[in-house]
GROMACS .gro file of C-alpha atoms in nm:
model
  325
    1UNK     CA    1  20.352  22.576  14.865
    2UNK     CA    2  20.728  22.517  14.896
    3UNK     CA    3  20.871  22.500  15.247
    4UNK     CA    4  21.161  22.729  15.159
    5UNK     CA    5  21.124  23.021  14.925
    6UNK     CA    6  21.419  23.078  14.689
    7UNK     CA    7  21.568  23.424  14.654
    8UNK     CA    8  21.370  23.645  14.422
    9UNK     CA    9  21.036  23.481  14.497
   10UNK     CA   10  20.752  23.728  14.522
   11UNK     CA   11  20.635  23.814  14.872
   12UNK     CA   12  20.305  23.636  14.941
   13UNK     CA   13  20.011  23.868  14.914
   14UNK     CA   14  19.704  23.654  14.972
   15UNK     CA   15  19.575  23.555  15.312
   16UNK     CA   16  19.631  23.189  15.227
   17UNK     CA   17  19.996  23.248  15.138
   18UNK     CA   18  20.055  23.449  15.452
   19UNK     CA   19  19.890  23.177  15.659
   20UNK     CA   20  20.123  22.919  15.506
   21UNK     CA   21  20.426  23.129  15.589
   22UNK     CA   22  20.305  23.182  15.943
   23UNK     CA   23  20.264  22.807  15.980
   24UNK     CA   24  20.617  22.747  15.852
   25UNK     CA   25  20.757  23.006  16.087
   26UNK     CA   26  20.566  22.856  16.380
   27UNK     CA   27  20.707  22.514  16.290
   28UNK     CA   28  21.062  22.652  16.282
   29UNK     CA   29  21.014  22.823  16.617
   30UNK     CA   30  20.870  22.507  16.768
   31UNK     CA   31  21.162  22.304  16.633
   32UNK     CA   32  21.414  22.557  16.764
   33UNK     CA   33  21.265  22.543  17.114
   34UNK     CA   34  21.253  22.164  17.107
   35UNK     CA   35  21.616  22.138  16.995
   36UNK     CA   36  21.722  22.376  17.271
   37UNK     CA   37  21.535  22.179  17.537
   38UNK     CA   38  21.681  21.852  17.408
   39UNK     CA   39  22.026  22.009  17.431
   40UNK     CA   40  21.962  22.103  17.793
   41UNK     CA   41  21.858  21.745  17.868
   42UNK     CA   42  22.174  21.605  17.710
   43UNK     CA   43  22.391  21.839  17.920
   44UNK     CA   44  22.227  21.710  18.237
   45UNK     CA   45  22.294  21.351  18.125
   46UNK     CA   46  22.669  21.403  18.155
   47UNK     CA   47  22.989  21.419  17.953
   48UNK     CA   48  22.906  21.127  17.724
   49UNK     CA   49  22.621  21.331  17.579
   50UNK     CA   50  22.795  21.669  17.545
   51UNK     CA   51  22.843  21.621  17.171
   52UNK     CA   52  22.470  21.547  17.139
   53UNK     CA   53  22.396  21.867  17.329
   54UNK     CA   54  22.615  22.070  17.095
   55UNK     CA   55  22.441  21.912  16.797
   56UNK     CA   56  22.100  22.008  16.936
   57UNK     CA   57  22.203  22.368  17.010
   58UNK     CA   58  22.351  22.392  16.660
   59UNK     CA   59  22.023  22.274  16.508
   60UNK     CA   60  21.830  22.520  16.723
   61UNK     CA   61  22.051  22.804  16.601
   62UNK     CA   62  22.015  22.676  16.245
   63UNK     CA   63  21.641  22.739  16.249
   64UNK     CA   64  21.726  23.111  16.230
   65UNK     CA   65  21.416  23.226  16.404
   66UNK     CA   66  21.380  23.601  16.476
   67UNK     CA   67  21.374  23.551  16.855
   68UNK     CA   68  21.699  23.721  16.960
   69UNK     CA   69  21.675  23.610  17.324
   70UNK     CA   70  21.631  23.249  17.216
   71UNK     CA   71  21.929  23.269  16.982
   72UNK     CA   72  22.143  23.430  17.251
   73UNK     CA   73  22.058  23.151  17.497
   74UNK     CA   74  22.139  22.880  17.242
   75UNK     CA   75  22.479  23.032  17.164
   76UNK     CA   76  22.551  23.081  17.535
   77UNK     CA   77  22.449  22.722  17.611
   78UNK     CA   78  22.671  22.590  17.333
   79UNK     CA   79  22.954  22.802  17.471
   80UNK     CA   80  22.897  22.637  17.810
   81UNK     CA   81  22.928  22.286  17.664
   82UNK     CA   82  23.234  22.382  17.461
   83UNK     CA   83  23.393  22.507  17.782
   84UNK     CA   84  23.318  22.175  17.950
   85UNK     CA   85  23.487  21.998  17.658
   86UNK     CA   86  23.786  22.231  17.661
   87UNK     CA   87  23.699  22.381  17.323
   88UNK     CA   88  23.790  22.727  17.445
   89UNK     CA   89  23.816  22.895  17.106
   90UNK     CA   90  23.470  22.776  17.004
   91UNK     CA   91  23.332  22.870  17.344
   92UNK     CA   92  23.472  23.222  17.309
   93UNK     CA   93  23.325  23.263  16.961
   94UNK     CA   94  22.985  23.132  17.075
   95UNK     CA   95  22.985  23.374  17.368
   96UNK     CA   96  23.055  23.661  17.129
   97UNK     CA   97  22.761  23.556  16.912
   98UNK     CA   98  22.536  23.527  17.218
   99UNK     CA   99  22.624  23.883  17.317
  100UNK     CA  100  22.546  24.010  16.968
  101UNK     CA  101  22.191  23.882  17.006
  102UNK     CA  102  22.151  24.000  17.365
  103UNK     CA  103  22.394  24.242  17.526
  104UNK     CA  104  22.234  24.177  17.864
  105UNK     CA  105  22.323  23.806  17.867
  106UNK     CA  106  22.541  23.785  18.180
  107UNK     CA  107  22.607  23.413  18.133
  108UNK     CA  108  22.747  23.484  17.788
  109UNK     CA  109  22.988  23.742  17.933
  110UNK     CA  110  23.095  23.495  18.202
  111UNK     CA  111  23.155  23.211  17.958
  112UNK     CA  112  23.330  23.439  17.712
  113UNK     CA  113  23.556  23.578  17.984
  114UNK     CA  114  23.637  23.229  18.108
  115UNK     CA  115  23.721  23.106  17.758
  116UNK     CA  116  23.929  23.416  17.682
  117UNK     CA  117  24.125  23.368  18.003
  118UNK     CA  118  24.198  23.007  17.908
  119UNK     CA  119  24.313  23.126  17.564
  120UNK     CA  120  24.534  23.391  17.729
  121UNK     CA  121  24.334  23.664  17.553
  122UNK     CA  122  24.371  23.886  17.856
  123UNK     CA  123  24.231  24.215  17.717
  124UNK     CA  124  23.924  24.028  17.588
  125UNK     CA  125  23.879  23.848  17.920
  126UNK     CA  126  23.899  24.178  18.106
  127UNK     CA  127  23.652  24.345  17.871
  128UNK     CA  128  23.393  24.068  17.902
  129UNK     CA  129  23.431  24.042  18.278
  130UNK     CA  130  23.392  24.418  18.323
  131UNK     CA  131  23.086  24.439  18.098
  132UNK     CA  132  22.928  24.142  18.273
  133UNK     CA  133  22.990  24.298  18.614
  134UNK     CA  134  22.824  24.619  18.498
  135UNK     CA  135  22.509  24.413  18.454
  136UNK     CA  136  22.556  24.199  18.764
  137UNK     CA  137  22.795  24.367  19.012
  138UNK     CA  138  22.748  24.092  19.273
  139UNK     CA  139  22.845  23.806  19.041
  140UNK     CA  140  23.132  23.648  19.235
  141UNK     CA  141  23.237  23.412  18.955
  142UNK     CA  142  23.269  23.697  18.707
  143UNK     CA  143  23.461  23.901  18.962
  144UNK     CA  144  23.698  23.610  19.020
  145UNK     CA  145  23.775  23.581  18.650
  146UNK     CA  146  23.813  23.958  18.624
  147UNK     CA  147  24.060  23.960  18.913
  148UNK     CA  148  24.260  23.677  18.754
  149UNK     CA  149  24.272  23.861  18.423
  150UNK     CA  150  24.381  24.183  18.597
  151UNK     CA  151  24.660  24.001  18.780
  152UNK     CA  152  24.789  23.848  18.456
  153UNK     CA  153  24.757  24.184  18.280
  154UNK     CA  154  24.963  24.357  18.550
  155UNK     CA  155  25.224  24.080  18.540
  156UNK     CA  156  25.250  24.107  18.161
  157UNK     CA  157  25.296  24.483  18.188
  158UNK     CA  158  25.563  24.432  18.454
  159UNK     CA  159  25.737  24.172  18.237
  160UNK     CA  160  25.735  24.405  17.938
  161UNK     CA  161  25.892  24.672  18.157
  162UNK     CA  162  26.158  24.431  18.285
  163UNK     CA  163  26.231  24.311  17.933
  164UNK     CA  164  26.261  24.667  17.807
  165UNK     CA  165  26.497  24.761  18.090
  166UNK     CA  166  26.707  24.448  18.034
  167UNK     CA  167  26.731  24.525  17.664
  168UNK     CA  168  26.837  24.884  17.727
  169UNK     CA  169  27.104  24.769  17.974
  170UNK     CA  170  27.234  24.515  17.723
  171UNK     CA  171  27.249  24.778  17.448
  172UNK     CA  172  27.425  25.022  17.681
  173UNK     CA  173  27.686  24.763  17.778
  174UNK     CA  174  27.737  24.667  17.414
  175UNK     CA  175  27.799  25.032  17.325
  176UNK     CA  176  28.052  25.063  17.609
  177UNK     CA  177  28.232  24.748  17.495
  178UNK     CA  178  28.247  24.884  17.141
  179UNK     CA  179  28.383  25.214  17.273
  180UNK     CA  180  28.657  25.026  17.458
  181UNK     CA  181  28.727  24.814  17.145
  182UNK     CA  182  28.648  24.504  17.348
  183UNK     CA  183  28.565  24.191  17.149
  184UNK     CA  184  28.327  23.935  17.295
  185UNK     CA  185  28.308  23.567  17.201
  186UNK     CA  186  28.101  23.279  17.331
  187UNK     CA  187  28.202  23.163  17.678
  188UNK     CA  188  28.417  22.849  17.684
  189UNK     CA  189  28.353  22.758  18.047
  190UNK     CA  190  27.996  22.883  18.081
  191UNK     CA  191  27.906  22.588  18.305
  192UNK     CA  192  28.171  22.694  18.558
  193UNK     CA  193  28.055  23.054  18.577
  194UNK     CA  194  27.681  22.986  18.613
  195UNK     CA  195  27.617  23.189  18.300
  196UNK     CA  196  27.722  23.515  18.466
  197UNK     CA  197  27.762  23.814  18.237
  198UNK     CA  198  27.943  24.147  18.265
  199UNK     CA  199  27.735  24.437  18.393
  200UNK     CA  200  27.754  24.816  18.411
  201UNK     CA  201  27.737  25.024  18.729
  202UNK     CA  202  27.598  25.376  18.769
  203UNK     CA  203  27.937  25.523  18.680
  204UNK     CA  204  27.937  25.343  18.344
  205UNK     CA  205  28.215  25.113  18.462
  206UNK     CA  206  28.209  24.746  18.368
  207UNK     CA  207  28.224  24.458  18.613
  208UNK     CA  208  28.336  24.122  18.473
  209UNK     CA  209  28.299  23.757  18.570
  210UNK     CA  210  28.651  23.611  18.560
  211UNK     CA  211  28.751  23.246  18.584
  212UNK     CA  212  29.098  23.124  18.684
  213UNK     CA  213  29.156  22.764  18.575
  214UNK     CA  214  29.431  22.557  18.738
  215UNK     CA  215  29.467  22.291  18.471
  216UNK     CA  216  29.728  22.088  18.660
  217UNK     CA  217  29.492  22.010  18.946
  218UNK     CA  218  29.159  22.049  18.760
  219UNK     CA  219  29.046  22.326  18.993
  220UNK     CA  220  28.901  22.668  18.912
  221UNK     CA  221  28.848  22.993  19.101
  222UNK     CA  222  28.558  23.211  18.995
  223UNK     CA  223  28.547  23.584  19.064
  224UNK     CA  224  28.192  23.703  19.009
  225UNK     CA  225  28.268  24.075  19.025
  226UNK     CA  226  28.602  24.176  18.874
  227UNK     CA  227  28.598  24.556  18.844
  228UNK     CA  228  28.747  24.668  18.514
  229UNK     CA  229  29.005  24.891  18.683
  230UNK     CA  230  29.123  24.618  18.920
  231UNK     CA  231  29.454  24.456  18.837
  232UNK     CA  232  29.506  24.083  18.822
  233UNK     CA  233  29.782  24.121  19.074
  234UNK     CA  234  29.539  24.259  19.329
  235UNK     CA  235  29.322  23.949  19.308
  236UNK     CA  236  29.627  23.721  19.317
  237UNK     CA  237  29.736  23.896  19.637
  238UNK     CA  238  29.402  23.804  19.793
  239UNK     CA  239  29.413  23.441  19.682
  240UNK     CA  240  29.784  23.360  19.717
  241UNK     CA  241  29.944  23.639  19.919
  242UNK     CA  242  30.075  23.623  20.273
  243UNK     CA  243  29.795  23.562  20.518
  244UNK     CA  244  29.565  23.409  20.255
  245UNK     CA  245  29.375  23.095  20.359
  246UNK     CA  246  29.553  22.771  20.274
  247UNK     CA  247  29.432  22.591  19.964
  248UNK     CA  248  29.303  22.243  20.043
  249UNK     CA  249  29.397  22.112  19.702
  250UNK     CA  250  29.751  22.258  19.716
  251UNK     CA  251  29.898  21.996  19.947
  252UNK     CA  252  30.255  22.068  19.829
  253UNK     CA  253  30.217  22.444  19.879
  254UNK     CA  254  30.330  22.509  19.524
  255UNK     CA  255  30.081  22.787  19.449
  256UNK     CA  256  30.245  23.089  19.608
  257UNK     CA  257  30.212  23.452  19.509
  258UNK     CA  258  30.561  23.456  19.362
  259UNK     CA  259  30.515  23.142  19.154
  260UNK     CA  260  30.167  23.188  19.009
  261UNK     CA  261  30.160  23.309  18.650
  262UNK     CA  262  29.861  23.390  18.432
  263UNK     CA  263  29.808  23.297  18.068
  264UNK     CA  264  29.518  23.333  17.829
  265UNK     CA  265  29.449  23.179  17.489
  266UNK     CA  266  29.429  23.443  17.218
  267UNK     CA  267  29.201  23.423  16.912
  268UNK     CA  268  29.008  23.136  17.073
  269UNK     CA  269  28.657  23.261  16.998
  270UNK     CA  270  28.479  23.425  16.708
  271UNK     CA  271  28.404  23.790  16.787
  272UNK     CA  272  28.030  23.842  16.805
  273UNK     CA  273  27.849  24.119  16.621
  274UNK     CA  274  27.684  24.386  16.834
  275UNK     CA  275  27.344  24.227  16.781
  276UNK     CA  276  27.476  23.890  16.893
  277UNK     CA  277  27.644  24.047  17.195
  278UNK     CA  278  27.308  24.192  17.300
  279UNK     CA  279  27.145  23.853  17.251
  280UNK     CA  280  27.423  23.682  17.450
  281UNK     CA  281  27.383  23.930  17.736
  282UNK     CA  282  27.012  23.846  17.750
  283UNK     CA  283  27.051  23.467  17.740
  284UNK     CA  284  26.987  23.426  18.111
  285UNK     CA  285  26.652  23.607  18.093
  286UNK     CA  286  26.448  23.288  18.066
  287UNK     CA  287  26.163  23.298  17.818
  288UNK     CA  288  26.251  23.639  17.676
  289UNK     CA  289  26.263  23.688  17.302
  290UNK     CA  290  26.379  24.020  17.165
  291UNK     CA  291  26.289  24.036  16.799
  292UNK     CA  292  26.477  24.359  16.742
  293UNK     CA  293  26.813  24.197  16.819
  294UNK     CA  294  26.778  23.922  16.559
  295UNK     CA  295  27.057  23.898  16.309
  296UNK     CA  296  27.062  23.744  15.964
  297UNK     CA  297  27.377  23.551  16.049
  298UNK     CA  298  27.266  23.313  16.322
  299UNK     CA  299  27.522  23.044  16.251
  300UNK     CA  300  27.663  22.849  16.542
  301UNK     CA  301  27.917  22.662  16.332
  302UNK     CA  302  28.273  22.596  16.443
  303UNK     CA  303  28.494  22.903  16.437
  304UNK     CA  304  28.810  22.890  16.227
  305UNK     CA  305  29.039  23.178  16.320
  306UNK     CA  306  29.253  23.349  16.058
  307UNK     CA  307  29.497  23.432  16.339
  308UNK     CA  308  29.710  23.174  16.519
  309UNK     CA  309  29.595  23.043  16.855
  310UNK     CA  310  29.858  23.079  17.120
  311UNK     CA  311  29.893  23.129  17.492
  312UNK     CA  312  29.994  23.474  17.607
  313UNK     CA  313  30.138  23.555  17.943
  314UNK     CA  314  29.939  23.819  18.130
  315UNK     CA  315  30.114  24.084  18.336
  316UNK     CA  316  29.984  24.103  18.692
  317UNK     CA  317  29.967  24.481  18.671
  318UNK     CA  318  29.722  24.472  18.381
  319UNK     CA  319  29.348  24.532  18.414
  320UNK     CA  320  29.083  24.296  18.282
  321UNK     CA  321  28.989  24.492  17.970
  322UNK     CA  322  29.344  24.479  17.838
  323UNK     CA  323  29.321  24.118  17.727
  324UNK     CA  324  28.971  24.127  17.576
  325UNK     CA  325  29.037  24.428  17.356
   0.00000   0.00000   0.00000
């Protein structure tokens, strides 16, 4: 009689045929057990034999015997070796298969949770850890993995909340800038301002980072919080007025309140679209990616202005928004 019966073959009816099938099944079961035990031996022999162990467990599974507990153990054991080898995806899949055969296999839940955690599949890690702990509440290793997964889950939720709040603030500021007809371009001296960005207070007023550059002496003054209703003259009074601290770099005492004048370069930067303004406002949020602010035009090419570049003198009585609008 053939060892394997092709599909469509009649079911054996005689005692002799049934005896042959029973013998074949017994042989398969014996082989499956032997392969599993060989796999266990290879695991104990160390890392050099892990691939042999996986091969044995795979052969044991391949016998496809009807013993669900045996199959569950083989999948769980193979998951264990895959974890040792760093094959986390395979370990996770093997743990899932082990659980399908035996939903009471605590080791399978542990190995699946561990693999899921390594793969950053946090919901899956939590689910497996919780189900495993339902079966074995005192399992400290499972509890440890569950606690780690919970901590990551809470941090991810907190990050999503922070990202959402940052995005809403950026959109709010962009709308305010548009309402004030303020155009924003890429910062020229970003390295001197530490990447600071304008921000909005509770009264919907804008606070700006402002940089004064003294080109003659290669010195700059950075004002981190320039309220939009403040005048430039007010800040000049603080820096250069009577009673102001002496400037170490101004050895000739040439920078006095009466002599200092302010200029800015007009048409120096390409105005950004609203979507790009939002993206620019979020640049300092390391690691954040906001897909809903993507724009089709993502070109960073050199800007060629249709308007002439020229220096404009700035009145000291003007406020900051007057020269960005």
